Coordinates of C-alpha atoms in Angstrom, one line a residue:
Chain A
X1 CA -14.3 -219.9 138.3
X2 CA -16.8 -220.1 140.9
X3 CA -16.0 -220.3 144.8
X4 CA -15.8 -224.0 145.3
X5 CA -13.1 -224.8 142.7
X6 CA -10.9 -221.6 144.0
X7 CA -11.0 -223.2 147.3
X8 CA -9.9 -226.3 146.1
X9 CA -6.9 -224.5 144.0
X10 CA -5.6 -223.3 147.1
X11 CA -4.0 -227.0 148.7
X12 CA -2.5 -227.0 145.0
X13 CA -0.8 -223.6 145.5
X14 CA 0.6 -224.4 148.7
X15 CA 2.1 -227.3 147.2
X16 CA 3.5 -225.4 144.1
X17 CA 4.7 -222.6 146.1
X18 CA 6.4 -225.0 148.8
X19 CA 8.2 -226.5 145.8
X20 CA 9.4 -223.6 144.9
X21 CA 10.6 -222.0 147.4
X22 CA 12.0 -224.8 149.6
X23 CA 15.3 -223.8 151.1
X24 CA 17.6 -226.5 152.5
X25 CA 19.6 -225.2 155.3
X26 CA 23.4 -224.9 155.3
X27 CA 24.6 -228.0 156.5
X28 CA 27.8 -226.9 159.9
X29 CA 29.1 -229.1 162.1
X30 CA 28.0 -227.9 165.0
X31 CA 30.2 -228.0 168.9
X32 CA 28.4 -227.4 171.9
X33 CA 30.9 -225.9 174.6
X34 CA 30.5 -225.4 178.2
X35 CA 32.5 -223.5 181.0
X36 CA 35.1 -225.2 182.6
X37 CA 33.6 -225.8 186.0
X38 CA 30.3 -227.5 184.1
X39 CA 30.0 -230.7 186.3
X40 CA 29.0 -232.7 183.1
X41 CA 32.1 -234.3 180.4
X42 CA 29.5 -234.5 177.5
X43 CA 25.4 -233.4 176.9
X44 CA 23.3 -235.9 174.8
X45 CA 21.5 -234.1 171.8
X46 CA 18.4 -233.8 174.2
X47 CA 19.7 -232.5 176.9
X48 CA 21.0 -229.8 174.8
X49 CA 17.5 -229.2 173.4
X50 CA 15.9 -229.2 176.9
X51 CA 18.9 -226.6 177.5
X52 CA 18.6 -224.2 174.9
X53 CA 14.5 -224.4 174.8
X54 CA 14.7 -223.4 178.7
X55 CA 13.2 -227.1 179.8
X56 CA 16.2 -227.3 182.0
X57 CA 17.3 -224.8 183.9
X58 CA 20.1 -226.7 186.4
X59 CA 23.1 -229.1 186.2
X60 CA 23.1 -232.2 188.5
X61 CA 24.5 -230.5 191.2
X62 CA 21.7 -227.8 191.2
X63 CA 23.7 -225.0 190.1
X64 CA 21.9 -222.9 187.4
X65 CA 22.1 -223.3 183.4
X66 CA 23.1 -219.9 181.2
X67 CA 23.2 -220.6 178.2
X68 CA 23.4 -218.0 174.6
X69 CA 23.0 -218.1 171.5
X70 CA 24.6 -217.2 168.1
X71 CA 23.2 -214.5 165.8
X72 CA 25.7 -215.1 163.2
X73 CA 23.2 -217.0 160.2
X74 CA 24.9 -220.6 159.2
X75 CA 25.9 -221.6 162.7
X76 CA 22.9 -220.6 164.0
X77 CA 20.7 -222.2 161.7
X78 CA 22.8 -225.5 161.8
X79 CA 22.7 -225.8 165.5
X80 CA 18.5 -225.3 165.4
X81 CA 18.4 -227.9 162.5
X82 CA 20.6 -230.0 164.4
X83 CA 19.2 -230.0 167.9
X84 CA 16.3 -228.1 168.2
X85 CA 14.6 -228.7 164.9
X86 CA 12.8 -225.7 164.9
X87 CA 13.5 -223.0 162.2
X88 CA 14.9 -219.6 163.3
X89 CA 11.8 -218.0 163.2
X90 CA 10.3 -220.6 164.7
X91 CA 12.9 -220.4 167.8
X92 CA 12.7 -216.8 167.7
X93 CA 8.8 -216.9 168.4
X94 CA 9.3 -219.5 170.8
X95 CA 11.3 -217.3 173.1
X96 CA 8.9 -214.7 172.5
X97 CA 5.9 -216.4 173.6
X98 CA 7.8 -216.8 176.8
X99 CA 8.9 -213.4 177.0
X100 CA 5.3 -212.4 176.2
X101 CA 3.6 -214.4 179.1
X102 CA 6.0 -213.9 181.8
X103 CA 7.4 -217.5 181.6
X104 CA 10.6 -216.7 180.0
X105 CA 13.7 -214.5 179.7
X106 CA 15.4 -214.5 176.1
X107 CA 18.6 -216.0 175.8
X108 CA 21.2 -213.8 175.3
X109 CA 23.0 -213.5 171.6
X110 CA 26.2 -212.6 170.5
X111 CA 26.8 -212.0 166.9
X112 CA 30.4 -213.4 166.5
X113 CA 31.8 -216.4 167.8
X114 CA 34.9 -215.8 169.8
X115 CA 31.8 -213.1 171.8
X116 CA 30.0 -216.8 173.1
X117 CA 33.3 -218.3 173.9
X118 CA 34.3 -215.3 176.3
X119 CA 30.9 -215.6 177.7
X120 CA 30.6 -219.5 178.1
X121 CA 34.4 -218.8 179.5
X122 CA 33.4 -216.5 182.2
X123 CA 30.3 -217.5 183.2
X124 CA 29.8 -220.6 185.3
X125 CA 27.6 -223.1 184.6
X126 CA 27.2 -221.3 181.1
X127 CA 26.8 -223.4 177.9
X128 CA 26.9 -222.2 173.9
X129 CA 27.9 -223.2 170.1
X130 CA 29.8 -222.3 167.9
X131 CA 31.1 -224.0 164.3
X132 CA 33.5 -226.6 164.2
X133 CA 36.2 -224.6 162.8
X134 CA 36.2 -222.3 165.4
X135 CA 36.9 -225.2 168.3
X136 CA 40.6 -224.5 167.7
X137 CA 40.1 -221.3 169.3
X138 CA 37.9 -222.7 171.8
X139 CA 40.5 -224.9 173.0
X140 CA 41.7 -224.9 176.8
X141 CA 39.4 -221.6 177.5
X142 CA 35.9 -223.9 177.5
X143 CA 34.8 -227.5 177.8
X144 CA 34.0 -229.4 174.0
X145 CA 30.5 -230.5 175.3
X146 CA 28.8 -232.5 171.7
Chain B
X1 CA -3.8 -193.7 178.3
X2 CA -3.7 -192.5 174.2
X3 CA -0.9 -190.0 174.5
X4 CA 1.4 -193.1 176.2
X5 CA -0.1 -195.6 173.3
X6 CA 1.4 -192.6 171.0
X7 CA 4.6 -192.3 172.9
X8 CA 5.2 -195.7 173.2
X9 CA 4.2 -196.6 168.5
X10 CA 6.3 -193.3 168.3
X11 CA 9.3 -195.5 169.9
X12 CA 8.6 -198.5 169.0
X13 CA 8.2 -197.3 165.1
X14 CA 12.4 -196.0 165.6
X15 CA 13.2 -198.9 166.7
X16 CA 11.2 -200.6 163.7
X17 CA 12.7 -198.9 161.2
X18 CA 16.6 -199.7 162.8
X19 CA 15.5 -203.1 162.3
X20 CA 17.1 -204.4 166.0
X21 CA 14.8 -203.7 168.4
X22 CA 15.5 -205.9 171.3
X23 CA 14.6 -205.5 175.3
X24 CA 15.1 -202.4 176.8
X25 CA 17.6 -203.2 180.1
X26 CA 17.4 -201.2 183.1
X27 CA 19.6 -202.4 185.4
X28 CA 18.2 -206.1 186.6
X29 CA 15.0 -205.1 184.6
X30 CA 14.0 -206.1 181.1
X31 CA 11.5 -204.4 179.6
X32 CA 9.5 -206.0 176.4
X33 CA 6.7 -204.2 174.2
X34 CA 4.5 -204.4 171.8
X35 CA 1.9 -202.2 169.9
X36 CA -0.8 -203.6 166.9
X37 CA -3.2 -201.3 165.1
X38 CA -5.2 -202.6 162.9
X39 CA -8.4 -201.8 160.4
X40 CA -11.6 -204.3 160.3
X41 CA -14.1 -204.5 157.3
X42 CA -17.1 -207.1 156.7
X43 CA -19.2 -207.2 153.6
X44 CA -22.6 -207.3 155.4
X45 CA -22.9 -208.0 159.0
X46 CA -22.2 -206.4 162.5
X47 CA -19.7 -208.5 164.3
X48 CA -17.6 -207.7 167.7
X49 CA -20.9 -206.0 168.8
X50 CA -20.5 -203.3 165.9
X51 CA -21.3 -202.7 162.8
X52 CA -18.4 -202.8 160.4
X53 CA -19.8 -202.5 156.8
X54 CA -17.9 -198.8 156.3
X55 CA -14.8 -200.1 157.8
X56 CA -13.5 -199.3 161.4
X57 CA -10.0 -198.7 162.7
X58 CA -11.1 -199.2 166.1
X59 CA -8.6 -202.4 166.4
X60 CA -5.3 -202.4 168.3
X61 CA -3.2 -203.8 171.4
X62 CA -0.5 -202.4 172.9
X63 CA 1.3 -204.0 175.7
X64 CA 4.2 -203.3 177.8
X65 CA 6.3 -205.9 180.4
X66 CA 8.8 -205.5 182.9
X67 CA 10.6 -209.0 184.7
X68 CA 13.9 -209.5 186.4
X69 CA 15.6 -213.0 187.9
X70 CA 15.9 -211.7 191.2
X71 CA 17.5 -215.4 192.5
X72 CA 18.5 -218.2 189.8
X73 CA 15.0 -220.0 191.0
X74 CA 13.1 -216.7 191.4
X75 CA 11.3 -214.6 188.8
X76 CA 8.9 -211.8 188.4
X77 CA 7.7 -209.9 186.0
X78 CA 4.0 -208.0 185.0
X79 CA 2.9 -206.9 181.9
X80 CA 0.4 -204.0 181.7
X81 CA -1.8 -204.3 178.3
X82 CA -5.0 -202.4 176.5
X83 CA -7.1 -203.3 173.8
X84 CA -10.0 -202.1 171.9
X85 CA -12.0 -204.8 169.4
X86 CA -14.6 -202.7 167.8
X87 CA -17.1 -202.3 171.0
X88 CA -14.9 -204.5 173.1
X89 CA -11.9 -203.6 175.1
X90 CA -11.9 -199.5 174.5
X91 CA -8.1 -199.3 175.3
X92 CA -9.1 -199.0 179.0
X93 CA -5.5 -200.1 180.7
X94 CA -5.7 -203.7 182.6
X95 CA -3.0 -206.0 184.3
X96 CA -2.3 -208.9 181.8
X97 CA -0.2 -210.7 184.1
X98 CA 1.6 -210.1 186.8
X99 CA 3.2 -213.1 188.9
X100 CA 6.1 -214.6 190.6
X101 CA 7.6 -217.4 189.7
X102 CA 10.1 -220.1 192.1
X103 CA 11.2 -223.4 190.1
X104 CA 11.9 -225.6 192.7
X105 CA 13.5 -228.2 189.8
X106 CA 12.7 -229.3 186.2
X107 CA 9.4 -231.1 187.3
X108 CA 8.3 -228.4 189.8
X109 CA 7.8 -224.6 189.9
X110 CA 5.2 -222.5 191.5
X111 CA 3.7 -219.5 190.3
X112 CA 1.3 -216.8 192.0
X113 CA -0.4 -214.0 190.9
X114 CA -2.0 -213.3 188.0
X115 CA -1.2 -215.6 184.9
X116 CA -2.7 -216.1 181.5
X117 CA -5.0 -219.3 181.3
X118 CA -3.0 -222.3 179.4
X119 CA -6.2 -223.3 177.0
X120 CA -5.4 -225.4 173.6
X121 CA -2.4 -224.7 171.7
X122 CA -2.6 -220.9 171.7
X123 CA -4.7 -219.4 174.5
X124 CA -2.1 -217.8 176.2
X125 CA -0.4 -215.8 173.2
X126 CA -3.9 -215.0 171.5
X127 CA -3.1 -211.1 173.0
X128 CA -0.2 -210.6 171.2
X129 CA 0.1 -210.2 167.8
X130 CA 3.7 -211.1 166.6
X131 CA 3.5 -214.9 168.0
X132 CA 1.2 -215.6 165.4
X133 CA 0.4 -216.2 161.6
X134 CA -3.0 -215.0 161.4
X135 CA -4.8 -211.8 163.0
X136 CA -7.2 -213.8 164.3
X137 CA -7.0 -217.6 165.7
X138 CA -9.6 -219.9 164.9
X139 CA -12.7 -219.0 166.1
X140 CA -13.9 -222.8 166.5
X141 CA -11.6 -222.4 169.9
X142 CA -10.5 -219.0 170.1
X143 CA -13.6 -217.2 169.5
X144 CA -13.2 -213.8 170.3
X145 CA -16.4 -213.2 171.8
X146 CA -15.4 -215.2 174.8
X147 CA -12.0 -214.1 175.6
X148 CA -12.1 -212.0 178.5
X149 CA -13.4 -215.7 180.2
X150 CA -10.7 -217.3 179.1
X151 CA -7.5 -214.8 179.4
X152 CA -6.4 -214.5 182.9
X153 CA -6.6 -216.3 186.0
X154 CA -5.6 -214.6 189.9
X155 CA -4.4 -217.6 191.7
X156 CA -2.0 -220.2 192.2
X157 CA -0.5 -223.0 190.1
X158 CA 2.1 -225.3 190.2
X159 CA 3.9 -226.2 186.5
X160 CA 7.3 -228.3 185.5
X161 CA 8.7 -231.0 183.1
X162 CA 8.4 -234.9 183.9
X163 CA 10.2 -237.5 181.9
X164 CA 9.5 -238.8 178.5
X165 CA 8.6 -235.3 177.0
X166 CA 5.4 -234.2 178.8
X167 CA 4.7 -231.1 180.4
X168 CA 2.2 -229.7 182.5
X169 CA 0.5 -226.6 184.2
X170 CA -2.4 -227.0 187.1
X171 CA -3.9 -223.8 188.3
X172 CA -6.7 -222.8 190.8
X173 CA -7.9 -219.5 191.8
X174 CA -10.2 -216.8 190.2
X175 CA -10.9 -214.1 187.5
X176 CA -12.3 -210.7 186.6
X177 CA -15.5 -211.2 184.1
X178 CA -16.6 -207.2 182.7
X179 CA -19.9 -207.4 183.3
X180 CA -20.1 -205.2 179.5
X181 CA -17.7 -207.6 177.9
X182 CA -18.0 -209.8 175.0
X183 CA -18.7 -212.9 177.1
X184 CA -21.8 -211.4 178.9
X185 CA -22.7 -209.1 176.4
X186 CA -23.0 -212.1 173.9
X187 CA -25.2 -214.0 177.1
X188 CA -27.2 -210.8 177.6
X189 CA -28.2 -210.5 174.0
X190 CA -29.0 -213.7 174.2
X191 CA -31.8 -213.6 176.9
X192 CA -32.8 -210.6 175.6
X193 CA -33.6 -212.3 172.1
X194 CA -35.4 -215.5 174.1
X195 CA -37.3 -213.4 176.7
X196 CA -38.5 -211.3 173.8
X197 CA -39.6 -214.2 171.5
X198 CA -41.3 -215.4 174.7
X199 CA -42.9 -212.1 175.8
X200 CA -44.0 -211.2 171.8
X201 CA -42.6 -207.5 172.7
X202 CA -38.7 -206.3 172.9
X203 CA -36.9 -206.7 176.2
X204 CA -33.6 -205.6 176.9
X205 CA -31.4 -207.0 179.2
X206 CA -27.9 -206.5 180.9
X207 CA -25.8 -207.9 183.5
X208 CA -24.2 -206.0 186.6
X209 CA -21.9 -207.5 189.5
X210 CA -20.3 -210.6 188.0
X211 CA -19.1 -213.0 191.2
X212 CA -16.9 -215.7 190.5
X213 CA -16.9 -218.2 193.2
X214 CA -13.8 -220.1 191.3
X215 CA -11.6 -221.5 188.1
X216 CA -9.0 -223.7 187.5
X217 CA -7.2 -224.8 184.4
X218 CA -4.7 -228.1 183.6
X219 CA -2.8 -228.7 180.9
X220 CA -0.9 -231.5 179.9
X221 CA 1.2 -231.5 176.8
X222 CA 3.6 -234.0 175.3
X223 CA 6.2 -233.6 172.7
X224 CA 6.5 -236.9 171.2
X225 CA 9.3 -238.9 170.1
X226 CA 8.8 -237.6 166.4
X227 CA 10.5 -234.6 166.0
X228 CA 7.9 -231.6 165.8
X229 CA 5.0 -233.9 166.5
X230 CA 3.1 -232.1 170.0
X231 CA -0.2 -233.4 171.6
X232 CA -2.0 -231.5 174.3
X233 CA -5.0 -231.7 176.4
X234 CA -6.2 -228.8 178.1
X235 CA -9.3 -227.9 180.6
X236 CA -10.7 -224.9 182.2
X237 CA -14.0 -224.3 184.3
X238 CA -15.1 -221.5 185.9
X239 CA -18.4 -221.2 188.0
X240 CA -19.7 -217.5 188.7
X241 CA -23.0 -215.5 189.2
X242 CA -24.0 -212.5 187.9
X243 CA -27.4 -210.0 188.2
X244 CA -29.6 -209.8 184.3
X245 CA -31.5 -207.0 184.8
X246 CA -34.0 -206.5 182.3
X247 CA -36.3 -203.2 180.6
X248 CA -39.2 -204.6 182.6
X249 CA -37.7 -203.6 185.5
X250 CA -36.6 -207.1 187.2
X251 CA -33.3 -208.4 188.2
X252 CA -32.2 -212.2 188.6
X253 CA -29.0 -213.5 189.9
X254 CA -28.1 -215.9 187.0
X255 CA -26.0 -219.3 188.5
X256 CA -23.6 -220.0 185.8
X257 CA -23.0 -223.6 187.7
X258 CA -20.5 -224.7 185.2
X259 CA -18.6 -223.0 182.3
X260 CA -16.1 -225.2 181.4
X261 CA -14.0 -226.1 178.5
X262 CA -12.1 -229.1 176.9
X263 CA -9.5 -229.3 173.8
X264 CA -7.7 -231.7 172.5
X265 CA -4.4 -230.3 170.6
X266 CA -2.5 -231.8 168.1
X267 CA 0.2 -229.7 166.1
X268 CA 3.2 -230.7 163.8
X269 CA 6.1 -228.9 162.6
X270 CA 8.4 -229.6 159.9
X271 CA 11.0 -227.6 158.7
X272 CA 9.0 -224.0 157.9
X273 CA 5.4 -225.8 157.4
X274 CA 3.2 -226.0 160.7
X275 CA 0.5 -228.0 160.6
X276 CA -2.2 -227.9 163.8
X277 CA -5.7 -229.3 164.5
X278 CA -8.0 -228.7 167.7
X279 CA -11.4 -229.9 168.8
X280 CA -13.2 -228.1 172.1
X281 CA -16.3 -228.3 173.8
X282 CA -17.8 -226.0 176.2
X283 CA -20.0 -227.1 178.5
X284 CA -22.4 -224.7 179.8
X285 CA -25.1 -225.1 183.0
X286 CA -26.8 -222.3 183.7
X287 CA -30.1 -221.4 185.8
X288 CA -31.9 -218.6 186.7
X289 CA -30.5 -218.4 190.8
X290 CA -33.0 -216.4 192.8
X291 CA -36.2 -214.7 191.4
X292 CA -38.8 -215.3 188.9
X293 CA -38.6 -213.5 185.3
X294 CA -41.1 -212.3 182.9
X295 CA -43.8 -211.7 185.3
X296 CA -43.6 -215.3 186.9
X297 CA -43.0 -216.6 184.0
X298 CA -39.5 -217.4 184.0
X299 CA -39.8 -219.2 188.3
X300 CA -36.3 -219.2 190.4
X301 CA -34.5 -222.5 189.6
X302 CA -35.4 -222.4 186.2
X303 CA -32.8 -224.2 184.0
X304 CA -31.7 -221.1 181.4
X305 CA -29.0 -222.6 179.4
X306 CA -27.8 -226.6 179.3
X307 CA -25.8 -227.1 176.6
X308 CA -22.2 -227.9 175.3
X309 CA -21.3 -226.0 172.3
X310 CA -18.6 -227.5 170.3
X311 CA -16.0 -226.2 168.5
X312 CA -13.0 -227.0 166.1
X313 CA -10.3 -226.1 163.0
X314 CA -7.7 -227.3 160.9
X315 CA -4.4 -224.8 160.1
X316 CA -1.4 -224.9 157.8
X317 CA 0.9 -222.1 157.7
X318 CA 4.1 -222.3 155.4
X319 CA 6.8 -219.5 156.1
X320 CA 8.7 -219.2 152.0
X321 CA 10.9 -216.9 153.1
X322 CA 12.2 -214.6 156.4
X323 CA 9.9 -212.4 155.3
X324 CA 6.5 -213.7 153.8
X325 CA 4.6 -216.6 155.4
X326 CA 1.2 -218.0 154.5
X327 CA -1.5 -219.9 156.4
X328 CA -4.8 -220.7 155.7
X329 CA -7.5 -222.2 158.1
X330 CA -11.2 -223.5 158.6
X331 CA -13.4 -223.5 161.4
X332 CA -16.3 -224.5 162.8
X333 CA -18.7 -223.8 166.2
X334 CA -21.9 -224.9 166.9
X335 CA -23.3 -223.4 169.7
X336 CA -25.1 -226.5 170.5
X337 CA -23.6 -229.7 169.5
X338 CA -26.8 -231.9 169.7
X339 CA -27.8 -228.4 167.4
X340 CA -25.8 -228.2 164.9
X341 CA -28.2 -227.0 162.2
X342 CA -30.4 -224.7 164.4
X343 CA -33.3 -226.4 164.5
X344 CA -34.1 -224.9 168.1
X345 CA -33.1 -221.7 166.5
X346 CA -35.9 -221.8 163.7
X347 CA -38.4 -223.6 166.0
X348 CA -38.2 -219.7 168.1
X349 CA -38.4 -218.5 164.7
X350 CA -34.9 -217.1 164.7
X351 CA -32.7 -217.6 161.6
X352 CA -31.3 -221.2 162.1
X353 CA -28.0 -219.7 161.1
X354 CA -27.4 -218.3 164.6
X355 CA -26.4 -221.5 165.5
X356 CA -22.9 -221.9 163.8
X357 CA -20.2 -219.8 162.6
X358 CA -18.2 -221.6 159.5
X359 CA -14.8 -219.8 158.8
X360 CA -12.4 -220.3 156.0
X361 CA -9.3 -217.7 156.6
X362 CA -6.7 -216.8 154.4
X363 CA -3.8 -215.0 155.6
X364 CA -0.5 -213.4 155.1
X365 CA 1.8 -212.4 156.8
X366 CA 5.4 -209.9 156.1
X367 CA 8.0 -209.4 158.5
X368 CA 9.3 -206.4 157.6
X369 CA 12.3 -206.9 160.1
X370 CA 12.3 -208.8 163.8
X371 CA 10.4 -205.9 165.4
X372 CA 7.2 -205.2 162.2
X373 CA 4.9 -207.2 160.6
X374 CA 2.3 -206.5 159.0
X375 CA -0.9 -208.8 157.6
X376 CA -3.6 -209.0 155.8
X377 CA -5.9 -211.6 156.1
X378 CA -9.7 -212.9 154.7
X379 CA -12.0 -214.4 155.9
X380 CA -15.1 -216.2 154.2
X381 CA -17.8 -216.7 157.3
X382 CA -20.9 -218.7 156.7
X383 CA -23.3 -218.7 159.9
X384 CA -24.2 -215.6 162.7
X385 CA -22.7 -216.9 166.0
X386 CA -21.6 -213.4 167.4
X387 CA -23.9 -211.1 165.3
X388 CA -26.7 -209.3 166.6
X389 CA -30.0 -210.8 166.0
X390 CA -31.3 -208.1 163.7
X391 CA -33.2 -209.1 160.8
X392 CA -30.3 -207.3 158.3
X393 CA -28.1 -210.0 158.7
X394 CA -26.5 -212.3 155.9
X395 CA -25.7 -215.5 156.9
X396 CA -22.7 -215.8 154.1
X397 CA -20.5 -212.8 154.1
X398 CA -17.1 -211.8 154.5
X399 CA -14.2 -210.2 156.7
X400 CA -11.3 -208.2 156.2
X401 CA -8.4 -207.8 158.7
X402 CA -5.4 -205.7 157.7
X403 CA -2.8 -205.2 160.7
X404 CA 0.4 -203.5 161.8
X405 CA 2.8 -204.2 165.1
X406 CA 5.8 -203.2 166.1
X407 CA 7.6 -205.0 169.3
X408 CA 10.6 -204.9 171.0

């Protein structure tokens, strides 16, 4: 097989392999929560984006935007697909690239649920997610946002 | 400078191998770093200014940053950072950036200090390993020969969101050129090779005391109502002088009036395939500023270089699991667009072949956990942009890139 004809193989074995090894993600329903003393009732899916890709950094009011995010693989990956549409490598090199030029400070990530509740809780002006069936616990200690 | 390099892979590779190596915190501080070594091979040529048919190791980055929020509007942060590309770079330790940073609101922040240059799509990460697929970016835009032009700016800029998606970054001040580094080196080579086709006999030439009189960059990118769908414009000029001194024993200061750049940047993302296309031009003006060359034969004003290379490449990179992606790549750069088959090249009796450098890159890439990867990547070149003009040199041949780095 000379050179040309393996270079022309190669679109073909992208193709095979993406075929192959395409994953869909696991479908969560996905709840955006807020801290009590957020000056918003509700966030529209883009203003969550903005949020949690650092493109806003204040409420209304000016008051500053903290936001975290969960390590914990399903939720995660639903609130990305859902909002950010960017894989979880794809957001994880995004932060990076901020962290790596000076333009950016990663969020912070908590690997269990009721950890981003306590800290959207205690933190004003804080936003995070967590999966549907966790809003029960949620309930009266943060804002339902989305 | 090697025995902290050692220190700091020696820490980095524990934190590696635990898998969950994330910023170091001291106090307000965070603290972010990042090591590469790597090993370079080509089949027949000298490239980065060395030759690399045996194999060379002399390939790595290491980089180290430190930023705290000291207000919830104001942020600073510096990140020191060495590198040594095969005759480039030599691990001597520089300031990568260091700046502060006030966000006024969503459409307005200001920055000062240093900063890296926002050119194309990936300009500003091409440093650092880990935010990449390949080893090396396409060198149709990102040619490596150029980048200490095109890294950092000292200066001033102003950046921010405004509605409907776009985003934008104007800077404005000046930057450090190495008067040995690839970017004049590559120039210096050049004049040497034209003053000695001239002349008939060898002449040598290097450049000393590099002024820049200024540079500014602006970029404007939009992220379009299609969901992974980005489009960016990007431009950068600089305008320096530097002294070419030459084995006859002369010295010129050389007016680089205009060295400036323009890409236009498209990339798309769905789900884990990325898809991104770029197309630059450099535009180069360049005159010999203050005495005559070659005996008289070369008179002050004398137009050296007026030109606009061109340059451009196609990527797809499909990540198939967390731990394996692929990409793959071509690229193209002319060194004169009105050029493109060397004509002016083979009229000096040069190989016409210095003209162009064709790239097809195949690459892989393994993420051993969030903190290692590790790729290996080929490349099938066909062209001699950015090798010495020695008579020894093939214009199809091939290079290997195997690399390593661990971040936290």
């Amino acid at each position: 097989m000379n050179v040309k004809n393996g270079i022309r193989l190669i679109p073909c074995v992208f193709i095979l392999m993406f075929f192959f090894f395409s994953v869909s993600a696991f479908a969560n329903d996905i709840v955006i929560i807020g801290n009590n003393d957020v000056s918003v009732d509700s966030l529209n899916p883009n203003d969550v984006k903005l949020i949690f890709l650092g493109k806003k950094k204040s409420w209304e009011n000016g008051s500053k935007i903290t936001f975290a995010t969960l390590s914990e693989r399903d939720v995660h990956q639903g609130f990305l697909k859902k909002f950010i549409k960017k894989s979880p490598s794809q957001y994880k090199i995004y932060w990076k690239k901020l962290v790596f030029t000076g333009k950016g400070t990663a969020p912070k990530s908590y690997d269990k649920e009721n950890g981003i509740i306590d800290f959207v809780a205690a933190t004003p002006g804080a936003v995070g997610y967590i999966g549907s069936e966790s809003a029960p616990v949620a309930q009266g200690k943060v804002k339902i946002l989305q | 400078m090697k025995k902290l390099i050692v220190s700091i892979a020696v820490s980095m590779l524990y934190f590696a191998l635990a898998g969950n190596a994330g910023a170091i915190e001291a106090g307000p501080i965070e603290i972010h770093g990042f090591i590469s070594q790597g090993y370079l091979y080509t089949s027949d040529n000298s490239y980065f200014g060395k030759d690399l048919t045996d194999g060379s190791f002399e390939f790595n980055e290491a980089g180290i940053n430190f930023s705290s929020e000291l207000t919830d509007k104001l942020h600073v942060g510096a990140q020191l950072f060495a590198r040594d590309l095969a005759k480039y770079g030599n691990d001597e330790l520089m300031l990568d950036w260091a700046f502060g940073d006030y966000r006024l609101n969503d459409w307005l922040g200001i920055r000062a200090g240093k900063m890296k240059i926002p050119f194309g799509l990936y300009n500003e990460y091409r440093d650092v390993d880990m935010l990449r697929n390949s080893v090396f970016l396409p060198s149709g835009v990102y040619n490596e020969t150029f980048r200490d032009v095109f890294s950092g700016l000292q200066g001033a800029g102003i950046y921010g969101e405004i509605p409907y998606g776009f985003s934008y970054q104007l800077l404005y001040g000046t930057l450090d050129i190495a008067e040995d580094g690839g970017t004049m080196d590559t120039f210096a080579n050049s004049f040497s090779n034209d003053f000695s086709t001239a002349a008939g006999t060898p002449i040598s030439a290097a450049f000393s005391d590099i002024d820049v009189d200024y540079a500014t960059a602006a970029y404007l990118q939009w992220d379009t109502p299609l969901d992974g769908l980005k489009l960016a414009a990007s431009m950068y000029t600089t305008v320096f002088e530097g002294d070419l001194s030459t084995s006859l024993g002369e010295s010129a200061s050389i007016d680089y009036e205009q060295l400036g750049a323009t890409t236009g940047s498209i990339e798309y993302t769905w789900d884990n395939l990325t898809l991104s296309a770029e197309y630059s031009q450099i535009k180069m003006d360049v005159k010999n500023g203050s005495t005559a060359l070659l005996g008289g034969g070369l008179p002050a004003g004398t137009q050296l270089i007026d030109q606009t290379s061109e340059g451009y490449y196609g990527m797809a990179s499909y990540r198939f699991t967390d731990w394996f992606e692929l990409g793959t790549y071509y690229s193209a750069f002319y060194v004169n667009k009105d050029d493109r088959d060397g004509d002016r090249n083979a009229s000096a009796g040069q190989d016409p072949a210095y003209a162009y450098l064709k790239d097809f890159a195949l690459t892989t890439r393994f993420d051993i956990n969030d903190s290692w990867q590790v790729k290996v990547e080929g490349h099938k070149m066909n062209g001699l942009f950015g090798c010495p003009f020695t008579a020894d040199q093939d214009d199809d041949w091939y290079l290997l890139a195997v690399k390593t780095t661990f971040s936290f």
